[in-house]
PDB file of C-alpha atoms in Angstrom:
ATOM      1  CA  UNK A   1     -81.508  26.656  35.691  1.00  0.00           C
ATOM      2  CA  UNK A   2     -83.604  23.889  34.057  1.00  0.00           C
ATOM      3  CA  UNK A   3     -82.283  20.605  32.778  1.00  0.00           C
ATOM      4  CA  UNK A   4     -84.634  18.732  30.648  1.00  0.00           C
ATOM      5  CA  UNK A   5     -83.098  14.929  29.929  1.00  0.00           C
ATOM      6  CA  UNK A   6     -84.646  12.723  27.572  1.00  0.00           C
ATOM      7  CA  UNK A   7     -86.692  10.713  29.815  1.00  0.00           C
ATOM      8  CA  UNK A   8     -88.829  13.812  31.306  1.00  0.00           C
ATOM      9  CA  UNK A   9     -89.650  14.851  27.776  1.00  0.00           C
ATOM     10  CA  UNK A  10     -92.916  13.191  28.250  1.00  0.00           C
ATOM     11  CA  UNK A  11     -93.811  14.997  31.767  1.00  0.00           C
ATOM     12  CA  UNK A  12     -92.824  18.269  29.984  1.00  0.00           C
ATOM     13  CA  UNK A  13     -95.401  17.715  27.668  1.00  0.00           C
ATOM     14  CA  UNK A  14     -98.270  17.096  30.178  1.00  0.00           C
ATOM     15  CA  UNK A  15     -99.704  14.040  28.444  1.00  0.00           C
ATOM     16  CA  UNK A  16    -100.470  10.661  29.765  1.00  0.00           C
ATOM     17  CA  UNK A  17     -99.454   7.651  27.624  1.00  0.00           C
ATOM     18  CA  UNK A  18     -98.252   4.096  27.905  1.00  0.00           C
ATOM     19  CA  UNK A  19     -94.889   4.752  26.113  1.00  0.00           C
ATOM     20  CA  UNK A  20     -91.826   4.496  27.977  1.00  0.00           C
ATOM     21  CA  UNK A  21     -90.259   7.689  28.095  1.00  0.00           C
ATOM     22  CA  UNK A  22     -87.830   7.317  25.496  1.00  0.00           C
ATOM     23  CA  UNK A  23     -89.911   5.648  23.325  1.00  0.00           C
ATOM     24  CA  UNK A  24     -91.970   8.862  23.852  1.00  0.00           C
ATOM     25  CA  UNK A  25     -89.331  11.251  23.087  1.00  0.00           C
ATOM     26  CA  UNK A  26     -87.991   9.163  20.113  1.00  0.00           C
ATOM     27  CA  UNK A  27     -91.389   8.851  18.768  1.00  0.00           C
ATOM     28  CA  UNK A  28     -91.906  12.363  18.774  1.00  0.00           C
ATOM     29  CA  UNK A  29     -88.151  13.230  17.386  1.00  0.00           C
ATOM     30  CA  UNK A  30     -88.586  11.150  14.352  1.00  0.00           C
ATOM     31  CA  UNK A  31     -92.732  11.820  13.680  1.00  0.00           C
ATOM     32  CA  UNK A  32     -93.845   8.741  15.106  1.00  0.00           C
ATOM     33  CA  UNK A  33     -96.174   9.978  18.106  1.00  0.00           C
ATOM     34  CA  UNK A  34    -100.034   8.820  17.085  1.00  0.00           C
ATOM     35  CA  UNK A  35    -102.972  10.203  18.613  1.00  0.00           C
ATOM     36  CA  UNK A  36    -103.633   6.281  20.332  1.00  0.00           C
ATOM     37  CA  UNK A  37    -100.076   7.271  22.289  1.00  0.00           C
ATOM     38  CA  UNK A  38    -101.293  10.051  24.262  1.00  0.00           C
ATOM     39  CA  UNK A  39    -104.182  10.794  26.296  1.00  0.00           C
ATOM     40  CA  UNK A  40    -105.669  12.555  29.394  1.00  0.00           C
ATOM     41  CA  UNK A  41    -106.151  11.716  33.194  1.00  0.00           C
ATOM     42  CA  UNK A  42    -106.769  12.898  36.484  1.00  0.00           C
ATOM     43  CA  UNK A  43    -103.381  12.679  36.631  1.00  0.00           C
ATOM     44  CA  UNK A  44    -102.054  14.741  33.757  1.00  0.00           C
ATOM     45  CA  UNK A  45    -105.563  16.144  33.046  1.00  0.00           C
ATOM     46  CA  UNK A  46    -106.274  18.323  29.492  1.00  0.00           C
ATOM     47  CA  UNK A  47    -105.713  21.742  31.485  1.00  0.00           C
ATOM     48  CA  UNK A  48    -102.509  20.988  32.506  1.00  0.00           C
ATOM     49  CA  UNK A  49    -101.071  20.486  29.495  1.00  0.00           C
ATOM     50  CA  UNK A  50    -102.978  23.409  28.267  1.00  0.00           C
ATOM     51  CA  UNK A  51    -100.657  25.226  30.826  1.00  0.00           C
ATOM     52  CA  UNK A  52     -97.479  23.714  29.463  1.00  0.00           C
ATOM     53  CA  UNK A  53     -98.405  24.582  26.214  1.00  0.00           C
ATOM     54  CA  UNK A  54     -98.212  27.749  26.700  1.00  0.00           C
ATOM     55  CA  UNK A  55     -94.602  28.419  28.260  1.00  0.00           C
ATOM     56  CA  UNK A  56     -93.770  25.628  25.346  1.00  0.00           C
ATOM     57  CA  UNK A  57     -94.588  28.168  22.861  1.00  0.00           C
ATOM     58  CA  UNK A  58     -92.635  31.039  24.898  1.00  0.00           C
ATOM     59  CA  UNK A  59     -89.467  28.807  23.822  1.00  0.00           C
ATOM     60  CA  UNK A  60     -90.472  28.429  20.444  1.00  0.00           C
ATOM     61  CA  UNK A  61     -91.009  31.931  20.250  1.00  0.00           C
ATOM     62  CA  UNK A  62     -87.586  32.334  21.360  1.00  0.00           C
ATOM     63  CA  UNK A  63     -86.589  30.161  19.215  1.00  0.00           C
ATOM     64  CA  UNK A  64     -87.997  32.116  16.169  1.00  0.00           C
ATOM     65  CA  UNK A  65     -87.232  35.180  17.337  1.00  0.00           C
ATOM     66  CA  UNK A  66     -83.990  37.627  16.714  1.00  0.00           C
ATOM     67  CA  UNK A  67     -81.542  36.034  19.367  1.00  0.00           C
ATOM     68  CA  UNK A  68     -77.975  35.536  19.747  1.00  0.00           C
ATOM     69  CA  UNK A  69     -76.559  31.702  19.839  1.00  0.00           C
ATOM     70  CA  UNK A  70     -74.218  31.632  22.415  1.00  0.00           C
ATOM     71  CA  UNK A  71     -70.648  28.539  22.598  1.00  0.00           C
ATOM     72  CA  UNK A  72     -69.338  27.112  26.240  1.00  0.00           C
ATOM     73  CA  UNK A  73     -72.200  28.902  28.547  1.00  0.00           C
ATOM     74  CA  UNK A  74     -70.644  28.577  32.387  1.00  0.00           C
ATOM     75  CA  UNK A  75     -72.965  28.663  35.168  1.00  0.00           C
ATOM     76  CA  UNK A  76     -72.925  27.716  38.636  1.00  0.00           C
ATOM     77  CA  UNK A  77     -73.447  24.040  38.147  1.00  0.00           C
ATOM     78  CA  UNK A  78     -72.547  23.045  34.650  1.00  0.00           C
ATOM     79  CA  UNK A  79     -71.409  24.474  31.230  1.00  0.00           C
ATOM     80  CA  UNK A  80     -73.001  23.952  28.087  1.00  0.00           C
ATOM     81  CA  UNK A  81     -71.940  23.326  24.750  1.00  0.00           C
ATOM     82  CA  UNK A  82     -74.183  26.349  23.159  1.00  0.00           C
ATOM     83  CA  UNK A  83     -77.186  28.254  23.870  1.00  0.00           C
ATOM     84  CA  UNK A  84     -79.086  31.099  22.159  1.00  0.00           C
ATOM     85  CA  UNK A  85     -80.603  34.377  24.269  1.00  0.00           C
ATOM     86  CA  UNK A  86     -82.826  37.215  23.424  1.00  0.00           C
ATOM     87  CA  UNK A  87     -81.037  38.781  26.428  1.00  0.00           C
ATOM     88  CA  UNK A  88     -84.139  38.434  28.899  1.00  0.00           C
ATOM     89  CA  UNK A  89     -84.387  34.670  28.558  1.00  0.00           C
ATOM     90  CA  UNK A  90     -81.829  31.740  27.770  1.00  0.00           C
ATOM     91  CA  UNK A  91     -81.828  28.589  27.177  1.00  0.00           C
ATOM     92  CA  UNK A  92     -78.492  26.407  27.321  1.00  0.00           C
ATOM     93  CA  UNK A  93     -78.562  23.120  25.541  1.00  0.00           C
ATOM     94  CA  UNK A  94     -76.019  19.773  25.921  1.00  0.00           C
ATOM     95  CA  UNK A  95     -75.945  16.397  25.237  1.00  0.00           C
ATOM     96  CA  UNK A  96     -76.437  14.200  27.676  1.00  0.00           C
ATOM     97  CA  UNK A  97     -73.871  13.209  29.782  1.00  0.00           C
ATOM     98  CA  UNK A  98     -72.935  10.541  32.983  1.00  0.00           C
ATOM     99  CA  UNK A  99     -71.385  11.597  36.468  1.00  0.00           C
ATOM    100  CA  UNK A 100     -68.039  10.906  34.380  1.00  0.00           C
ATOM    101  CA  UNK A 101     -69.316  13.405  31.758  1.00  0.00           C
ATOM    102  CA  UNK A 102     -69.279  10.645  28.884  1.00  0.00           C
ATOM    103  CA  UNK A 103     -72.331  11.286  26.504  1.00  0.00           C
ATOM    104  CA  UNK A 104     -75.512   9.055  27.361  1.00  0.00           C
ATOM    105  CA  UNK A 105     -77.997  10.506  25.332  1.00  0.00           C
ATOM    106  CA  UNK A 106     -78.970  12.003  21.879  1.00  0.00           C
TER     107      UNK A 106
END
């Protein structure tokens, strides 16, 4: 189980910039990210978002793909509001919430 939250949208995509994290992520919700935002170090070098890429484009296959969407998805440590599943892979998807389970994020 894999929880992505709004500010680690940036590590996910392997890329170094000077954005805050949700500034980041909001950029690139709303088609704002510019090439000057992002670039490469020896910290998040060019191969290792060449990596990430790839198992990005395994969920976006998954995405596109014939799947079933799923409603109230229990596991051990949370439940989520919906999900879809080719039946080999799933992902579960929320909104972001706070130890008291009110919604924090988008």
């Amino acid at each position: 189980e894999v929880l992505y939250k709004v500010q680690h949208f940036r590590h996910l995509t392997g890329v170094e910039t000077i954005l805050s994290a949700k500034r980041f992520f909001h950029n690139a919700v709303n088609n704002k990210l510019q090439s000057s935002h992002i670039f490469f170090s020896s910290k998040h070098p060019y191969g290792l978002c060449l990596k990430k890429l790839k198992h990005i484009n395994e969920v976006a296959t998954l995405a596109g793909s014939e799947s079933f969407m799923l409603e109230e998805i229990i596991t051990n440590t949370r439940t989520y509001k919906f999900g879809t599943t080719d039946l080999n892979f799933s992902i579960c998807m929320n909104m972001e919430t706070d130890e008291t389970e009110k919604q924090t994020g988008i």
